[in-house]
Coordinates of C-alpha atoms and ligand atoms in Angstrom, one line a residue:
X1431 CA -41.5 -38.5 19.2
X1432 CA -43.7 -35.7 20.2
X1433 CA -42.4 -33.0 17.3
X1434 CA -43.1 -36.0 14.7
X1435 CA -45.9 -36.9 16.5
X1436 CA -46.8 -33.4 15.7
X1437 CA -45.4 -31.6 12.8
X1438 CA -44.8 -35.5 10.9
X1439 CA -41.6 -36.5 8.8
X1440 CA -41.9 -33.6 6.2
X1441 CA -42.5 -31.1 9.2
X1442 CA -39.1 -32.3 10.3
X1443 CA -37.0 -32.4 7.7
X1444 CA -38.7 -28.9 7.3
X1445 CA -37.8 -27.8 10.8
X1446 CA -33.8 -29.3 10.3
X1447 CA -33.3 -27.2 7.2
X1448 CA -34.4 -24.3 8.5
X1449 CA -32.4 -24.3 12.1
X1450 CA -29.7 -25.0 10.0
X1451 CA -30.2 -21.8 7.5
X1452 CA -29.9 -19.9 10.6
X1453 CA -27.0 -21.4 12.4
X1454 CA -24.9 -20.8 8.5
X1455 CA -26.2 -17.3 8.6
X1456 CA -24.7 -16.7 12.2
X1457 CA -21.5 -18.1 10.6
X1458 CA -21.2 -15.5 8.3
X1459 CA -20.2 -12.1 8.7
X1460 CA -22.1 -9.4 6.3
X1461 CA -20.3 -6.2 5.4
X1462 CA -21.7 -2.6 4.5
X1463 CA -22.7 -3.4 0.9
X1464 CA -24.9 -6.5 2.4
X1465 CA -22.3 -9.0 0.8
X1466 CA -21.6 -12.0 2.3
X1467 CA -18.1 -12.1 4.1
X1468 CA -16.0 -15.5 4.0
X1469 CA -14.8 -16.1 7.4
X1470 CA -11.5 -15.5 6.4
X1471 CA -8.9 -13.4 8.3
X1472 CA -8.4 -10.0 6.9
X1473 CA -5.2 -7.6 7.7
X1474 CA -3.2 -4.4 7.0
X1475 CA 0.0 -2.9 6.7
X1476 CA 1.7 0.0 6.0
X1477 CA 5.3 1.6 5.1
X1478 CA 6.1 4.9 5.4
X1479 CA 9.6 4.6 3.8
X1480 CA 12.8 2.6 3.7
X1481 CA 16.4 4.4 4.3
X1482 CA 18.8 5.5 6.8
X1483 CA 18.4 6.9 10.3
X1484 CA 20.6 6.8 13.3
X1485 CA 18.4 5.9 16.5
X1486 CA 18.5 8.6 19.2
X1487 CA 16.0 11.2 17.7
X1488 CA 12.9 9.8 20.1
X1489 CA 10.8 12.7 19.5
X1490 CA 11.1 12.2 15.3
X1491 CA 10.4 8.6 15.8
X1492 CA 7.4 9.1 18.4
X1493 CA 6.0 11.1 15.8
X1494 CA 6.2 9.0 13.0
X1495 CA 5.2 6.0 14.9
X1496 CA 2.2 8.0 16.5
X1497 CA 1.3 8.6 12.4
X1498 CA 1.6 5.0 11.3
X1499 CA -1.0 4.1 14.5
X1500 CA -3.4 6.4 13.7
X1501 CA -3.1 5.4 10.0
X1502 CA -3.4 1.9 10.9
X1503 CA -5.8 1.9 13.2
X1504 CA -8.1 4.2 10.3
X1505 CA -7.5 1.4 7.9
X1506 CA -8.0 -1.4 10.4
X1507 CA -11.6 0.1 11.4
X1508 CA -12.5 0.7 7.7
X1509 CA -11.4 -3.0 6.9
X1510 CA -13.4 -4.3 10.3
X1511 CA -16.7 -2.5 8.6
X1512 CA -16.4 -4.6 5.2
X1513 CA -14.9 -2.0 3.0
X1514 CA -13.1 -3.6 0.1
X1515 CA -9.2 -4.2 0.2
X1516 CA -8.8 -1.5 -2.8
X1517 CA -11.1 1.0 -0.8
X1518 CA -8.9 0.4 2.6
X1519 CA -5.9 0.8 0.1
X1520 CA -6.7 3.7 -1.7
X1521 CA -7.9 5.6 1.9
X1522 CA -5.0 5.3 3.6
X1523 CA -2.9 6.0 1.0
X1524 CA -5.0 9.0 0.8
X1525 CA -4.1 10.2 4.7
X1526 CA -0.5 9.4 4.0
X1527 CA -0.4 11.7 0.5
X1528 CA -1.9 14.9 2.8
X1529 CA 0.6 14.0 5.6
X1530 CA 4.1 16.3 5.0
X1531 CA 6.1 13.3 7.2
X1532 CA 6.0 11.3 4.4
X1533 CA 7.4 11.5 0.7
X1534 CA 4.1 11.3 -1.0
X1535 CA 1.5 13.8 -2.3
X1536 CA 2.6 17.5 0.3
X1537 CA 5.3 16.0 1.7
X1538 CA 7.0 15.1 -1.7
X1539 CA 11.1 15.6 -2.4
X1540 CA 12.0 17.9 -5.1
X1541 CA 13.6 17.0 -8.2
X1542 CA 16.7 18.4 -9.4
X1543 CA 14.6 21.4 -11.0
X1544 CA 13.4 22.2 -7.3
X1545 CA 9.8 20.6 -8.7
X1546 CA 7.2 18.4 -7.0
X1547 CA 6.2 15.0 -9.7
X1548 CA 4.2 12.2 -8.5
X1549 CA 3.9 8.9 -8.9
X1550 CA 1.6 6.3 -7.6
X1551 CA 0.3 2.8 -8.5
X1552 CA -2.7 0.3 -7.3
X1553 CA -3.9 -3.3 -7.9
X1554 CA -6.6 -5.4 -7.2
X1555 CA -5.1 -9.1 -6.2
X1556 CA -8.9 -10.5 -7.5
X1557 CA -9.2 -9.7 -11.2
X1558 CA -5.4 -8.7 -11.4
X1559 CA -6.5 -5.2 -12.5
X1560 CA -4.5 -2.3 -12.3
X1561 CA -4.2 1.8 -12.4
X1562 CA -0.7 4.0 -12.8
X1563 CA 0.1 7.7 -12.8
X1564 CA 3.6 8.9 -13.1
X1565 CA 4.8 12.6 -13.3
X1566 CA 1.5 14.5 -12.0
X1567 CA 1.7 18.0 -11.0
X1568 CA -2.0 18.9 -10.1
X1569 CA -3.9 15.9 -8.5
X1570 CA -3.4 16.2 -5.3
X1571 CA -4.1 12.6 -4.3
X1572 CA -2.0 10.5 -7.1
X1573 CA -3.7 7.2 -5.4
X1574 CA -6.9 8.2 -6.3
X1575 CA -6.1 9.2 -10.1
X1576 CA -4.2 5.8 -10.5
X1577 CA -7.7 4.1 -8.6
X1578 CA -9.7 6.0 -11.8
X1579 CA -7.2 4.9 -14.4
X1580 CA -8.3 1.3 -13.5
X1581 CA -11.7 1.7 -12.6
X1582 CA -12.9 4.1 -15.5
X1583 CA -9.8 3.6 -18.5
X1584 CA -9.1 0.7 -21.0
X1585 CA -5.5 1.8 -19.7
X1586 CA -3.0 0.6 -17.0
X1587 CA -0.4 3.5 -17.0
X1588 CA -0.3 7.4 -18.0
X1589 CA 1.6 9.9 -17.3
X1590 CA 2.3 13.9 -17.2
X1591 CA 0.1 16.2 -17.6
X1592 CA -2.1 13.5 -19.6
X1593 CA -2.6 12.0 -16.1
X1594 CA -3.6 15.2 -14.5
X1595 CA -6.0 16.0 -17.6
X1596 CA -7.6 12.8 -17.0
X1597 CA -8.0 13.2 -13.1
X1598 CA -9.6 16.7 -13.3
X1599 CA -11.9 15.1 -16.2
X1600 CA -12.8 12.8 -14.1
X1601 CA -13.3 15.5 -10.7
X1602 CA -10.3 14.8 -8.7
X1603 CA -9.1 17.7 -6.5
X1604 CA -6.7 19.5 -8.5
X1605 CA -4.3 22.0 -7.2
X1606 CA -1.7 24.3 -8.4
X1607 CA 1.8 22.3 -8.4
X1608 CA 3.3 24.7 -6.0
X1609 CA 0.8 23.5 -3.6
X1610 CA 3.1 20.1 -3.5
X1611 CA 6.5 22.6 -2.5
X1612 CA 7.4 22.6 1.2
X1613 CA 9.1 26.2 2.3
X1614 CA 11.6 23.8 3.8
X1615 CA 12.4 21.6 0.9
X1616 CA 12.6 24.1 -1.3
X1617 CA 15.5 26.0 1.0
X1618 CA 16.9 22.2 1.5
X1619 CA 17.3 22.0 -2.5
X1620 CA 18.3 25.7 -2.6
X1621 CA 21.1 25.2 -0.2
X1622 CA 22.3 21.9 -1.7
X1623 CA 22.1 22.7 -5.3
X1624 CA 20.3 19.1 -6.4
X1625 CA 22.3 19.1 -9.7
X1626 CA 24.6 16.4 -8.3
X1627 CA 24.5 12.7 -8.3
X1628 CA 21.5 11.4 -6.0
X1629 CA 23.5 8.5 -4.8
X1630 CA 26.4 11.2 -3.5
X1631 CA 24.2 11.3 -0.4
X1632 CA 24.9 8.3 2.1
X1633 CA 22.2 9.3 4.7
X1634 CA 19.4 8.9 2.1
X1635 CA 15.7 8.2 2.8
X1636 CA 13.0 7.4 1.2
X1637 CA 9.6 7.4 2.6
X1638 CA 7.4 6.6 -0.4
X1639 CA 3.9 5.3 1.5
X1640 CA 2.8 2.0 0.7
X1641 CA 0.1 -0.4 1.6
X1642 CA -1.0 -3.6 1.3
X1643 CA -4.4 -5.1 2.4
X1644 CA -6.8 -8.6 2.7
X1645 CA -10.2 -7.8 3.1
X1646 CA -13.3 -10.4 4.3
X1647 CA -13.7 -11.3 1.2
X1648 CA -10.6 -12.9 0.6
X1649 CA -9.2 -10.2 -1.5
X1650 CA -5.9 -9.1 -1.7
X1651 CA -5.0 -5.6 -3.1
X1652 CA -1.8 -3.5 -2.9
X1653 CA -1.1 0.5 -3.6
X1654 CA 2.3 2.6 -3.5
X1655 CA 2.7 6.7 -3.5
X1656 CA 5.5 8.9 -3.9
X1657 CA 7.5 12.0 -4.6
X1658 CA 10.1 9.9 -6.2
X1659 CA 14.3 10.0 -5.5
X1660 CA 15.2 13.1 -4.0
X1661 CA 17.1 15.4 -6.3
X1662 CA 15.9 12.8 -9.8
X1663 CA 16.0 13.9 -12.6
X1664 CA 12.8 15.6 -14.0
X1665 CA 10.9 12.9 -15.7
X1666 CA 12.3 10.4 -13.9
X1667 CA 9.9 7.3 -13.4
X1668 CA 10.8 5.2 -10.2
X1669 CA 9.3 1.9 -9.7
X1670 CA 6.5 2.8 -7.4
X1671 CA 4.2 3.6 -10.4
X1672 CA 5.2 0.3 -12.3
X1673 CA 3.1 -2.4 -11.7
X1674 CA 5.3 -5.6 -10.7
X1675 CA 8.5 -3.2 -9.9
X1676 CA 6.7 -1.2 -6.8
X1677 CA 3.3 -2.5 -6.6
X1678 CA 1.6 -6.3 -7.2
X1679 CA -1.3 -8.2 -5.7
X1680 CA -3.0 -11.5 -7.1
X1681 CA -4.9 -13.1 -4.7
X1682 CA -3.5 -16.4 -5.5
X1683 CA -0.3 -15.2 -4.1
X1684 CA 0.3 -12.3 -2.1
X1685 CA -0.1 -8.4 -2.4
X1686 CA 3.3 -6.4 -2.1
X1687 CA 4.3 -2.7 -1.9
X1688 CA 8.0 -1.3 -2.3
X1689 CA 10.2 1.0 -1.7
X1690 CA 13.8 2.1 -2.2
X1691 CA 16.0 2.7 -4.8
X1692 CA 13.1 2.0 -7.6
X1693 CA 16.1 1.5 -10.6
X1694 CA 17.1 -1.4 -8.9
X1695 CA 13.4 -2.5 -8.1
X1696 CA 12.6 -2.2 -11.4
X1697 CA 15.4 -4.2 -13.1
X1698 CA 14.8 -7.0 -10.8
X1699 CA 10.5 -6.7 -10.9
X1700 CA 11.3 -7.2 -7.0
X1701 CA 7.5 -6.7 -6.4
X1702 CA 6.6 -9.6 -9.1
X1703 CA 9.5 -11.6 -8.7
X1704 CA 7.9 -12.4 -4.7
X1705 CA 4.6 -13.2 -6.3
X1706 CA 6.2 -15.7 -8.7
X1707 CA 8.6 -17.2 -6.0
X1708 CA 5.2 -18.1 -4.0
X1709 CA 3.5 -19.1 -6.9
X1710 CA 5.9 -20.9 -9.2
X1711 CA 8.6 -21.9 -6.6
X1712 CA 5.6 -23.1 -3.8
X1713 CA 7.6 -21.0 -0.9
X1714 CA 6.0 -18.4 1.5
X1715 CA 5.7 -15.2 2.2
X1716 CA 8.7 -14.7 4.1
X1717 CA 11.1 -17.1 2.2
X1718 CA 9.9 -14.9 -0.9
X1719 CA 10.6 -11.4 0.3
X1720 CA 13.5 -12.3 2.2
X1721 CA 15.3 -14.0 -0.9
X1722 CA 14.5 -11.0 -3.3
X1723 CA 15.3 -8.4 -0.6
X1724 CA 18.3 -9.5 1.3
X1725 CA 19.7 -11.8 -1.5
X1726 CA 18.8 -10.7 -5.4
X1727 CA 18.2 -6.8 -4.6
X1728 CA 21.0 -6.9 -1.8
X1729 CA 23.9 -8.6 -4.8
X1730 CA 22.6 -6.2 -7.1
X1731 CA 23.3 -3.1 -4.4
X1732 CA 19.8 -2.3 -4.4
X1733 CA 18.7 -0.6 -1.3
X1734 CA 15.2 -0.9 -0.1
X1735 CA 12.5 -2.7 1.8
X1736 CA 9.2 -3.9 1.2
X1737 CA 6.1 -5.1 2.7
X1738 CA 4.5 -8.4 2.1
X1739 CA 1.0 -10.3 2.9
X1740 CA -0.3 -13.5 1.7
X1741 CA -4.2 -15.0 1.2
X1742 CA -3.8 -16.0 4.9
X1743 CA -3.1 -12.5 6.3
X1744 CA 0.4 -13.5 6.7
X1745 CA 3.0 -10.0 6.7
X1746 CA 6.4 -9.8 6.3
X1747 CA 8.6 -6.7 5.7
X1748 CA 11.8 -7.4 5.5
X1749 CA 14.8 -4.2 4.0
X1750 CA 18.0 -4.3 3.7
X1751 CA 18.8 -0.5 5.3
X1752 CA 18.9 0.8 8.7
X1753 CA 15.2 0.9 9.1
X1754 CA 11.9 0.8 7.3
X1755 CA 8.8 2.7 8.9
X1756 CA 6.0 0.1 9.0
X1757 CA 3.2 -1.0 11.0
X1758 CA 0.6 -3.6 10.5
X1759 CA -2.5 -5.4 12.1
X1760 CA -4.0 -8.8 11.3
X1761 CA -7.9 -9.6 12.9
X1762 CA -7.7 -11.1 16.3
X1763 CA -4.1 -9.5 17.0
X1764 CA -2.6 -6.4 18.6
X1765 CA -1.1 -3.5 16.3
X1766 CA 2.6 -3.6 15.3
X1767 CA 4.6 -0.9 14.7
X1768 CA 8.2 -0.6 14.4
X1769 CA 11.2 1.5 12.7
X1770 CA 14.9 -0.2 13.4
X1771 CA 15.4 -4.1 12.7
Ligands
LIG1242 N1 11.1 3.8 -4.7 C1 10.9 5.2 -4.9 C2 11.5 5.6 -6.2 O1 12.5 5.1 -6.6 C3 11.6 5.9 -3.8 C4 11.2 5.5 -2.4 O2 10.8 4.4 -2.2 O3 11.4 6.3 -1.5 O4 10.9 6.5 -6.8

């Protein structure tokens, strides 16, 4: 009675709208750019390769897991301060192309010409926009060319040295391609003479890097990078680069990044074919993965893992080898990471 007394009706109605304008803005979280963050919660995850290992090497797998945390916990911080799901994407992808553990940018296989070609692929789950390379020789971060192809071409996908023309044009790092050939991969290729089948090799990994984010926003937004099949033939396009094989995101659904044997992810558009489970068949995250990659890729002998995560922040990463190095962290929970099952 003493406020109305005071300020009248108008002075309260004025005073009601006002507390409430602040309590809305207290609500809200604002990121870097000054946009408005839904309260939504936002997440990451990582793969660092799917294949076969035989536990008992603790050192190797203390190392690789001390790599995925520090990765991790990168793109978690960068995610925390706003940064958009396709910055996050594109940045760690960036660490793991420079890191030689993984088969991406330095630490790239060989092909069967003892030569270093890369492919890489990103999307953005809000506009469905996306940017591919395959073949480069020169960029040294492959991410980052296939981020330019999307941001600053009419294009989705090129290739060869077309690719690497464009990302110099356009002031990526280039490098010459020996930069890309590891002293030890190139005796490894030397001593085992590549020429022969691929699939001749039972204890095959992979190790293609991957990564898939949601951001404050609400955006989801997915990116894959890689040397490709060891010993492939030169020219060889695996399915990291093509968009719905190795890489999706729509944020209506979920954002996925692959990896394994790419013919076999390409044939079945494994990356896709989870989106359009969720989407057409009304299933979740996990029932998605799981049925592509323990049921359709499994019957069709494909081997390979990938990892999944929906609008809600919700991961899965199911593979159907030995292991899978992954490692993921949604707000408000601890880090995971893991190898085996
Ligand atoms: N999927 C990749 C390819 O076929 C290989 C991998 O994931 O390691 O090129």
């Amino acid at each position: 009675m003493w406020v109305l007394r005071k300020v009248g009706w108008f002075g309260v109605v004025v005073l009601v709208c006002l507390l409430h304008a602040c309590s809305s803005e207290g609500d809200r979280a604002r990121d870097e750019d000054g946009v408005e963050a839904k309260s939504v919660p936002y997440a990451i995850a990582i793969h660092g390769g799917a294949g076969y290992r035989s536990k008992g090497d603790e050192k190797g797998d203390a190392l690789y897991m001390q790599r995925l945390n520090a990765i991790l916990d990168y793109g978690y911080y960068l995610l925390e301060n706003g940064k958009s799901a396709l910055d996050v994407v594109e940045m760690c992808l960036r660490q793991m192309e420079d890191d030689s553990l993984f088969n991406a940018g330095v630490g790239a296989v060989l092909n069967a010409s003892g030569e270093v070609e890369l492919d890489a692929s990103i999307m953005d789950g809000a506009h469905l926009k996306a940017g591919a390379v395959s073949g480069v020789r020169t960029t040294r971060h492959p991410i980052s060319a296939a981020r330019f192809v999307m941001d600053s071409s009419v294009h989705v996908f090129l290739s060869g040295s077309g690719a690497d023309r464009f990302s110099a044009e356009h002031g990526l790092e280039q490098v010459a391609p020996e930069f890309f050939v590891l002293r030890s991969k190139k005796q490894r290729w030397l001593e085992r003479n590549k020429q022969q089948a691929y699939a001749a090799d039972p204890n095959r990994k992979f190790g293609t890097v991957g990564c898939v984010v949601l951001d404050k926003r609400g955006h989801l937004a997915a990116g894959t990078s890689t040397g490709g099949m060891d010993g492939k033939q030169w020219g060889r396009i695996g399915d990291s680069p093509v968009i719905g094989a190795g890489t999706y995101a729509d944020d209506r659904t979920c954002a996925v990044s692959c990896t394994g044997h790419g013919e076999y992810f390409i044939r079945n558009a494994v990356a896709y074919q989870v989106a359009a489970r969720m989407q057409f068949g009304g299933v979740s995250v996990v029932e998605a993965a799981d049925t592509v990659v323990m049921g359709v890729l499994k019957r069709a002998g494909g081997v390979g893992g990938l990892i999944a995560m929906d609008k809600e922040g919700n991961i899965h990463c199911p593979f159907n080898t030995s292991m899978m190095f992954r490692a993921w962290r949604k707000s408000g929970e601890e880090a995971v990471i893991r190898i085996y099952e």
